[in-house]
Short mmCIF file of C-alpha atoms in Angstrom, two decimals:
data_model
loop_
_atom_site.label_atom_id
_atom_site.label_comp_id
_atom_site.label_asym_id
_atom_site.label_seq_id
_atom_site.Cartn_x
_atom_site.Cartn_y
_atom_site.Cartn_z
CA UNK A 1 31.08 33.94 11.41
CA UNK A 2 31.78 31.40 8.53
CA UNK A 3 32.66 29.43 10.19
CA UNK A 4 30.11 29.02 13.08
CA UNK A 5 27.32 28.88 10.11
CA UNK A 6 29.14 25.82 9.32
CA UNK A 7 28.89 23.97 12.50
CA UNK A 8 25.80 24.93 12.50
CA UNK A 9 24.60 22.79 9.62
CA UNK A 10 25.09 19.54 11.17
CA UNK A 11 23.21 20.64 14.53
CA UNK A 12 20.60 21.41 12.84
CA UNK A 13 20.40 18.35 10.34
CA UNK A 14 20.20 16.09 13.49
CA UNK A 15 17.51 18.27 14.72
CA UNK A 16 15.59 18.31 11.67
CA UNK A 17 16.22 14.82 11.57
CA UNK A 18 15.20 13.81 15.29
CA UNK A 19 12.27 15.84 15.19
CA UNK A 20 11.07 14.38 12.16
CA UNK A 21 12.08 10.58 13.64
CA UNK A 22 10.03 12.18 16.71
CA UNK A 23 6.85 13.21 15.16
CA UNK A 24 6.90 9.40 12.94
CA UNK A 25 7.15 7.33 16.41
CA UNK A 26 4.32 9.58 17.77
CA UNK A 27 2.35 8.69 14.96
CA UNK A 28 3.01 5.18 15.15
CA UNK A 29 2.04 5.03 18.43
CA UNK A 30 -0.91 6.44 18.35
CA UNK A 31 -2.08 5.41 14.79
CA UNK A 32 -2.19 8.32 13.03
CA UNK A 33 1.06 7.29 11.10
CA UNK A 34 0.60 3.56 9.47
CA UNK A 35 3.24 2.83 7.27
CA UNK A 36 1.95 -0.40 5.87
CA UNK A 37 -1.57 1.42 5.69
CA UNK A 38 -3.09 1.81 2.07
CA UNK A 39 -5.46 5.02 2.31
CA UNK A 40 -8.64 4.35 0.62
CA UNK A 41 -8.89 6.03 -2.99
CA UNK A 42 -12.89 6.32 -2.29
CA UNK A 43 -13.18 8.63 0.45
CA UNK A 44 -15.45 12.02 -0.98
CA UNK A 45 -15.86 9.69 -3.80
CA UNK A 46 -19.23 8.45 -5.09
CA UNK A 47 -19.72 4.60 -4.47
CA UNK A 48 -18.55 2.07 -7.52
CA UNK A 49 -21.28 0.36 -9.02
CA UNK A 50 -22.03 -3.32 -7.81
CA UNK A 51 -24.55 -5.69 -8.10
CA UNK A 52 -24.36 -8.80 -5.44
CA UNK A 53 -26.78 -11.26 -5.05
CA UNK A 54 -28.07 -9.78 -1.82
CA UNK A 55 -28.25 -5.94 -2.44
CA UNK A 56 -26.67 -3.25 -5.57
CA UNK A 57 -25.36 0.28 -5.45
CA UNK A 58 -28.81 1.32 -6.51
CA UNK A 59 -30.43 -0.35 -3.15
CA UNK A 60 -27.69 1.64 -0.47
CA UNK A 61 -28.42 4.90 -2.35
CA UNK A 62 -32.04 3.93 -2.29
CA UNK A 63 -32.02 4.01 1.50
CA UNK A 64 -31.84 7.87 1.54
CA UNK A 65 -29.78 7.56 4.71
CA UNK A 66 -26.31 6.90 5.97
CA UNK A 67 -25.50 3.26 6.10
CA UNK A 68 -22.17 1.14 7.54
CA UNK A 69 -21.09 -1.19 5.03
CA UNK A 70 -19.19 -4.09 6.71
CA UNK A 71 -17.06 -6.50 4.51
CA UNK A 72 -16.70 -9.82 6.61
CA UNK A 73 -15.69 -13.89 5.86
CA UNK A 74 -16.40 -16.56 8.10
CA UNK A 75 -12.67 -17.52 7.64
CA UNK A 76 -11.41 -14.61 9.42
CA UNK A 77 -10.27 -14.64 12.74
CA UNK A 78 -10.54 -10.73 13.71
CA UNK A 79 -14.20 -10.86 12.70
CA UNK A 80 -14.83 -12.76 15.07
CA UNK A 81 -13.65 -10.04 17.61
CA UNK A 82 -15.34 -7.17 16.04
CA UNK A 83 -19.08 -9.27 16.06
CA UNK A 84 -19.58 -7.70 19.50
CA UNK A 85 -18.98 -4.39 18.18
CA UNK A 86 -21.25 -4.77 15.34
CA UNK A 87 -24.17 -5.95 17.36
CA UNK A 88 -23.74 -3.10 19.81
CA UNK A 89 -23.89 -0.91 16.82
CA UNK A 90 -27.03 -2.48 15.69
CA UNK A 91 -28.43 -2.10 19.21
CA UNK A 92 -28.22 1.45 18.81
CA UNK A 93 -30.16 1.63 15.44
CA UNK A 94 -27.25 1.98 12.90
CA UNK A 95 -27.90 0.37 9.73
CA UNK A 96 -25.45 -2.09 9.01
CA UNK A 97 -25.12 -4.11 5.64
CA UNK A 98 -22.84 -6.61 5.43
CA UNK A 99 -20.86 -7.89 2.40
CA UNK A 100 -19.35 -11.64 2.62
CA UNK A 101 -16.01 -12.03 1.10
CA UNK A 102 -14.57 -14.44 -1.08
CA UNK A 103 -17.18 -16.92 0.96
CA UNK A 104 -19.46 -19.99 0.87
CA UNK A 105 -22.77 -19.05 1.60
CA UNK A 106 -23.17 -21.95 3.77
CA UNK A 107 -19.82 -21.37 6.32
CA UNK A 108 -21.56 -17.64 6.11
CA UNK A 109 -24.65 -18.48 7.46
CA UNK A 110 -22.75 -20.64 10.16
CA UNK A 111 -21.08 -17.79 10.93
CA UNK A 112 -23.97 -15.57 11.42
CA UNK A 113 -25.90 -17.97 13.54
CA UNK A 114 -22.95 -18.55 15.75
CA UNK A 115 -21.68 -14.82 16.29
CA UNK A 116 -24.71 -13.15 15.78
CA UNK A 117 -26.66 -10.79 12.57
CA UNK A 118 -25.88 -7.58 12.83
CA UNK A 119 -26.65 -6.95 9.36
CA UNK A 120 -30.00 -5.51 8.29
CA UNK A 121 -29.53 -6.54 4.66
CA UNK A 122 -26.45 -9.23 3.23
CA UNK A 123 -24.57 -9.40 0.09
CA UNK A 124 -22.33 -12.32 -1.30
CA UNK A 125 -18.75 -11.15 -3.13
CA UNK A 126 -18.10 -14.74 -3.37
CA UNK A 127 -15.28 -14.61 -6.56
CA UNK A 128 -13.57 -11.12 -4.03
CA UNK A 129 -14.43 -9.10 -7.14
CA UNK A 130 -16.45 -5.87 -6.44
CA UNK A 131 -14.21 -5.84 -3.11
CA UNK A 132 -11.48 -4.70 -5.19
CA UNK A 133 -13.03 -2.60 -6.92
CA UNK A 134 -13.48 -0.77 -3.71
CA UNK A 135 -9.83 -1.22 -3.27
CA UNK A 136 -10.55 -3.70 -0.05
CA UNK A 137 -7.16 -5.41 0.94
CA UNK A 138 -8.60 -7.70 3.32
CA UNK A 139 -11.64 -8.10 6.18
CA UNK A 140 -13.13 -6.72 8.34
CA UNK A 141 -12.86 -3.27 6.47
CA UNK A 142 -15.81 -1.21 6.98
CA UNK A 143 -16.99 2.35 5.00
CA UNK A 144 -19.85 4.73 6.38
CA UNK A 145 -21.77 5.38 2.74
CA UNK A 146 -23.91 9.25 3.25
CA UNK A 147 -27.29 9.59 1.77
CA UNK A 148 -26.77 10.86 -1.42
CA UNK A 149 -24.24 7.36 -2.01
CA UNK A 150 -20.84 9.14 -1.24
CA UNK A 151 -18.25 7.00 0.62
CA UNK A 152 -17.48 9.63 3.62
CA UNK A 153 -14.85 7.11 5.86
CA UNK A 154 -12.98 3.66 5.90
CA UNK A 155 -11.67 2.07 8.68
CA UNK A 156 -9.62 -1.07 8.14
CA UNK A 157 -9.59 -4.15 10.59
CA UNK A 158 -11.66 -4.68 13.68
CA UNK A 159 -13.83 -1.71 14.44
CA UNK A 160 -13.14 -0.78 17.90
CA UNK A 161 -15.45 -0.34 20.31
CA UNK A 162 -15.30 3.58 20.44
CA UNK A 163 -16.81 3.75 17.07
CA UNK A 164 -20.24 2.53 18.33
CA UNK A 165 -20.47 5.98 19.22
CA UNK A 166 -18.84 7.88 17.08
CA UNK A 167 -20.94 6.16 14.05
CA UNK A 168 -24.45 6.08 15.89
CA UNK A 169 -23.82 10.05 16.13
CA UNK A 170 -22.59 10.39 12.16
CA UNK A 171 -25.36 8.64 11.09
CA UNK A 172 -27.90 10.16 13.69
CA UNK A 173 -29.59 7.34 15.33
CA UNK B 26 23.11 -44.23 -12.98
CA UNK B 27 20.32 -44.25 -14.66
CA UNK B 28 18.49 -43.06 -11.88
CA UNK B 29 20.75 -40.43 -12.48
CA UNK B 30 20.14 -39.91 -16.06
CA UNK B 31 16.29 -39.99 -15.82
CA UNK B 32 16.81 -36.87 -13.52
CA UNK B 33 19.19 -35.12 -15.85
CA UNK B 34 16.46 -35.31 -18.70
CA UNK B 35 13.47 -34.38 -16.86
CA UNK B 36 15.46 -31.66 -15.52
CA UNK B 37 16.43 -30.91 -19.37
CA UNK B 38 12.92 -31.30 -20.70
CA UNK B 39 10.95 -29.58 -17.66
CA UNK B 40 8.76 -26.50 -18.20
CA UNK B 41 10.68 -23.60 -17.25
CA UNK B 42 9.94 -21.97 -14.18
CA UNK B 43 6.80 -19.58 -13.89
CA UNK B 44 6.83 -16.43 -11.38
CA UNK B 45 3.16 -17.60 -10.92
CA UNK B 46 2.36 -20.49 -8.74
CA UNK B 47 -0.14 -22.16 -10.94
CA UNK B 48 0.68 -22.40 -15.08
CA UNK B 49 -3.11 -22.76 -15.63
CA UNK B 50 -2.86 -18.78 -14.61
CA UNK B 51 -0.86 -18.12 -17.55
CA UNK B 52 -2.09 -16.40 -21.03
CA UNK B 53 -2.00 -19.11 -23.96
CA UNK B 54 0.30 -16.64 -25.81
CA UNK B 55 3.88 -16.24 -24.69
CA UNK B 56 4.11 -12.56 -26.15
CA UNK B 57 0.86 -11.38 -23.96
CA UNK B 58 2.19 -13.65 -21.01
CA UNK B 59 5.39 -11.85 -20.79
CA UNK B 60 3.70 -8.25 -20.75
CA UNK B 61 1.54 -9.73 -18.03
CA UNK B 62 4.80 -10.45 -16.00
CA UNK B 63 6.31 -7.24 -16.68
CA UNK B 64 3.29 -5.43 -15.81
CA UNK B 65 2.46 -7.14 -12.68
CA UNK B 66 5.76 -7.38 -11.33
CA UNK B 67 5.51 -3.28 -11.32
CA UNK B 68 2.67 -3.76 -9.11
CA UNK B 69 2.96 -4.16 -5.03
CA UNK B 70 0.89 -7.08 -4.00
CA UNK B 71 -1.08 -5.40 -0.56
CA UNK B 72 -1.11 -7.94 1.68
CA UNK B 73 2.82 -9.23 1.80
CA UNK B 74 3.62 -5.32 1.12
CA UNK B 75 7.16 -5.75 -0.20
CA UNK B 76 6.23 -7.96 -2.95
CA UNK B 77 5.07 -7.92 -6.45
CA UNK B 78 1.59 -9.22 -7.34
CA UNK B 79 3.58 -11.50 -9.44
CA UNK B 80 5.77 -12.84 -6.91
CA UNK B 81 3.18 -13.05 -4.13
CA UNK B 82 1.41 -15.86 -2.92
CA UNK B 83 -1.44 -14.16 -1.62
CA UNK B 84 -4.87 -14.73 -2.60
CA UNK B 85 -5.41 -11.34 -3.47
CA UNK B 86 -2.40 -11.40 -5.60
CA UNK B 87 -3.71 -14.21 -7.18
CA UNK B 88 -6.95 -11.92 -8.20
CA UNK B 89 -5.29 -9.15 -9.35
CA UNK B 90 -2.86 -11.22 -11.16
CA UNK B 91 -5.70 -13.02 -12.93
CA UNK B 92 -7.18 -9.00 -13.74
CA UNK B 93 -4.02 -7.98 -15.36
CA UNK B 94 -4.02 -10.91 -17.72
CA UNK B 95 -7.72 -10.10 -18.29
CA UNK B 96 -6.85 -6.54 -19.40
CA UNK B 97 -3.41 -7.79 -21.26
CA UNK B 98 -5.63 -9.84 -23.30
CA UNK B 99 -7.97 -7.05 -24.09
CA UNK B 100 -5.19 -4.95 -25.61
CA UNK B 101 -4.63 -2.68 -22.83
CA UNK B 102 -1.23 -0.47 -22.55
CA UNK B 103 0.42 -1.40 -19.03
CA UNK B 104 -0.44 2.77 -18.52
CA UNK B 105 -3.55 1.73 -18.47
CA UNK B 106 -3.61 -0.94 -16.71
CA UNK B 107 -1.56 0.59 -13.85
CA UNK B 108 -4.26 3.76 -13.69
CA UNK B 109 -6.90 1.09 -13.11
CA UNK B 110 -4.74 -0.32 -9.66
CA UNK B 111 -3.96 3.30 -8.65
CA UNK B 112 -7.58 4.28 -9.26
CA UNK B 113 -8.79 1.30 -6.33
CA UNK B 114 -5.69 1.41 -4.66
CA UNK B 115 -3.72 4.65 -4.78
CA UNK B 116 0.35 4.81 -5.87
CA UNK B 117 1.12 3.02 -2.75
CA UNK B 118 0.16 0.02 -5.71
CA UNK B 119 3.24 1.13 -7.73
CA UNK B 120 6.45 -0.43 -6.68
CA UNK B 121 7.97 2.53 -8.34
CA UNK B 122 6.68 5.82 -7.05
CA UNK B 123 5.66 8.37 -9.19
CA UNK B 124 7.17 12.02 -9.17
CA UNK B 125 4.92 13.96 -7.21
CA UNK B 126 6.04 16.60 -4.57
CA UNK B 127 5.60 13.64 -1.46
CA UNK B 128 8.22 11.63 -3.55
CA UNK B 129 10.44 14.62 -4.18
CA UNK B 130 13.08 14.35 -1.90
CA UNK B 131 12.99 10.67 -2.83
CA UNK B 132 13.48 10.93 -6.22
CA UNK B 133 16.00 13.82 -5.27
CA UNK B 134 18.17 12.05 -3.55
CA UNK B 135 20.94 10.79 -5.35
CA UNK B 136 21.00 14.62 -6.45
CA UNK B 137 21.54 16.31 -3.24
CA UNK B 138 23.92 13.65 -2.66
CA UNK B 139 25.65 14.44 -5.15
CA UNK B 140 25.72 17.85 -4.11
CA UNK B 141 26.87 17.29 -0.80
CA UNK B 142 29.80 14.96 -1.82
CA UNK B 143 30.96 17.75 -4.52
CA UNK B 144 30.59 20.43 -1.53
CA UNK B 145 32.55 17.98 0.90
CA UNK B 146 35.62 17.33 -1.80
CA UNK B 147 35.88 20.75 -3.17
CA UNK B 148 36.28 22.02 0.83
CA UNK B 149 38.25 18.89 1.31
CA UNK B 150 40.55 20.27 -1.87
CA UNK B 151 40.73 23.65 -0.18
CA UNK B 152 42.30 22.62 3.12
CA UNK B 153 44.72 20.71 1.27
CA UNK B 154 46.17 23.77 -0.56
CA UNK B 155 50.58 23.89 -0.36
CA UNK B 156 51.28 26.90 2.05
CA UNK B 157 52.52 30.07 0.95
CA UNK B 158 55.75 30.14 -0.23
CA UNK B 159 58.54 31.55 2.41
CA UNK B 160 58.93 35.10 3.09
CA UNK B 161 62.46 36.05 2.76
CA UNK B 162 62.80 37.02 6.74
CA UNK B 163 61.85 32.86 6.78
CA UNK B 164 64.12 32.16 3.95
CA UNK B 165 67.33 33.46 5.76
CA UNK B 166 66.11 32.36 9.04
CA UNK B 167 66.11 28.85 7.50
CA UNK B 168 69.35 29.25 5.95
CA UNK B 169 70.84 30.15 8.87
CA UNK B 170 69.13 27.35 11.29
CA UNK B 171 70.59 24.70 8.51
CA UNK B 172 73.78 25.71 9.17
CA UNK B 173 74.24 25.36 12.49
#
């Protein structure tokens, strides 16, 4: 009896192990498991103060609705890709503001006029400074902000195109 | 030769060697300078993930870098300088995780290895126990198989 508890052990070690190795390739594959991913520290959270020449904490609470915050450079490849997806957003009456990052206003506005606005109002984090104190690690990163100011999600990189939906329904237009 | 020598003293009189890319970064005091680098090289830079902020040339490094040195020279302990990162950017900013029961087996490691090795040596140890001495039946049978 011993002494089939004992070979027991190391069947089930490389079970335990294989189904653990199972479940992290699952993940990996489809993205639930990121390993280089840095989970945002803001989610439930109430927004960190900011003031930007463009717009403040005050003015996004002020809206008294849910609003898609969108950081963005005119240096960053990816951006480009997700431009489409923006203005499809905007098309479907989601408020998005968008934050420039460690920009110049001018390559911004380039920017804009080539890929098109999506953004119904436009800050400047020129110096990169408030971004971090949002814990942003690079752009695009984008947060849906409820009414009453709380960050509710974060997605980092491109926002693919399923999320025109899914974000016109969260933030009910 | 003296091409040679010219070398050998700027080697000799060159500034030594920052872990920052640019010595302009650096706090005036040496004292405050070298908390800075201990400090931020506890710190995971989060764009080239498996470096410190200090070794990192990233441009967010750079920033953060820079925000250390700001809080270094405002007095700040590096426990509170490290709660400021992990409030914006979680532990996954510490390159040394914190004991917290996702980092248990982790941190237990080297304990259960431990453990396991003692387990394996002492049932190693076992096995290798001298048989029992001869019955005397075996004894005479021996005696009597040596003489023949």
């Amino acid at each position: 009896m011993n002494r089939r508890l004992l070979l027991a052990v190391p069947f089930g070690a490389a079970l335990l192990g294989g189904g653990a190795f199972y479940a992290m390739l699952r993940g990996l594959s489809n993205g639930s498991f990121d390993p280089r991913g840095v989970p945002s520290q803001l989610i439930d959270k109430p927004l960190p103060d900011f003031v930007l020449p463009g717009f403040t904490r005050a003015d996004v609470v002020a809206a008294k609705r849910p609003v898609v915050i969108n950081f963005f450079a005119s240096w960053c490849v990816p951006c480009i890709d997700e431009a489409a997806t923006l203005m499809a957003l905007r098309k479907r009456g989601v408020p998005i503001w968008g934050i420039a990052y460690k920009d110049k206003d001018p390559q911004t506005n380039v920017f804009l006029a080539r890929h098109g606005n999506p953004y119904a109002r436009l800050a400047r984090d020129n110096e990169g400074r408030v971004a971090i104190d949002w814990g942003v690690t690079g752009v695009p990163e984008t947060y849906l902000i409820d009414a009453e100011g709380i960050v509710r999600w974060r997605f980092v990189g491109p926002l693919p195109d399923a999320a025109v939906e899914g974000l016109s329904k969260l933030v009910g237009a | 030769m003296i091409r040679a020598l010219v070398l050998l003293a700027a080697l000799a009189f060159s500034a030594p060697a920052w872990a920052i890319a640019d010595p302009a970064e650096a706090l005036p005091d040496p004292a405050q300078e070298a908390r800075a680098v201990q400090i931020g090289s506890q710190l995971r830079c989060l764009v080239c993930q498996n470096e410190s902020i200090e070794d990192s040339g990233a441009d967010l490094a750079r920033d953060l870098r820079k925000i250390v040195r700001q809080h270094v020279a405002a007095g700040e302990t590096e426990a509170e300088i490290t709660r400021w990162m992990v409030a914006r950017y979680g532990d996954f900013v510490r390159l040394r995780p914190p004991f917290n029961w996702l980092t248990a087996l982790l941190w237990a490691s080297p304990i259960i290895a431990l453990g396991v090795g003692i387990a394996l040596a002492t049932g190693l140890r076992r096995k290798a126990e001298p048989p029992a001495p001869l019955s005397t039946d075996e004894q005479q049978r021996l005696a009597r198989l040596m003489e023949n």
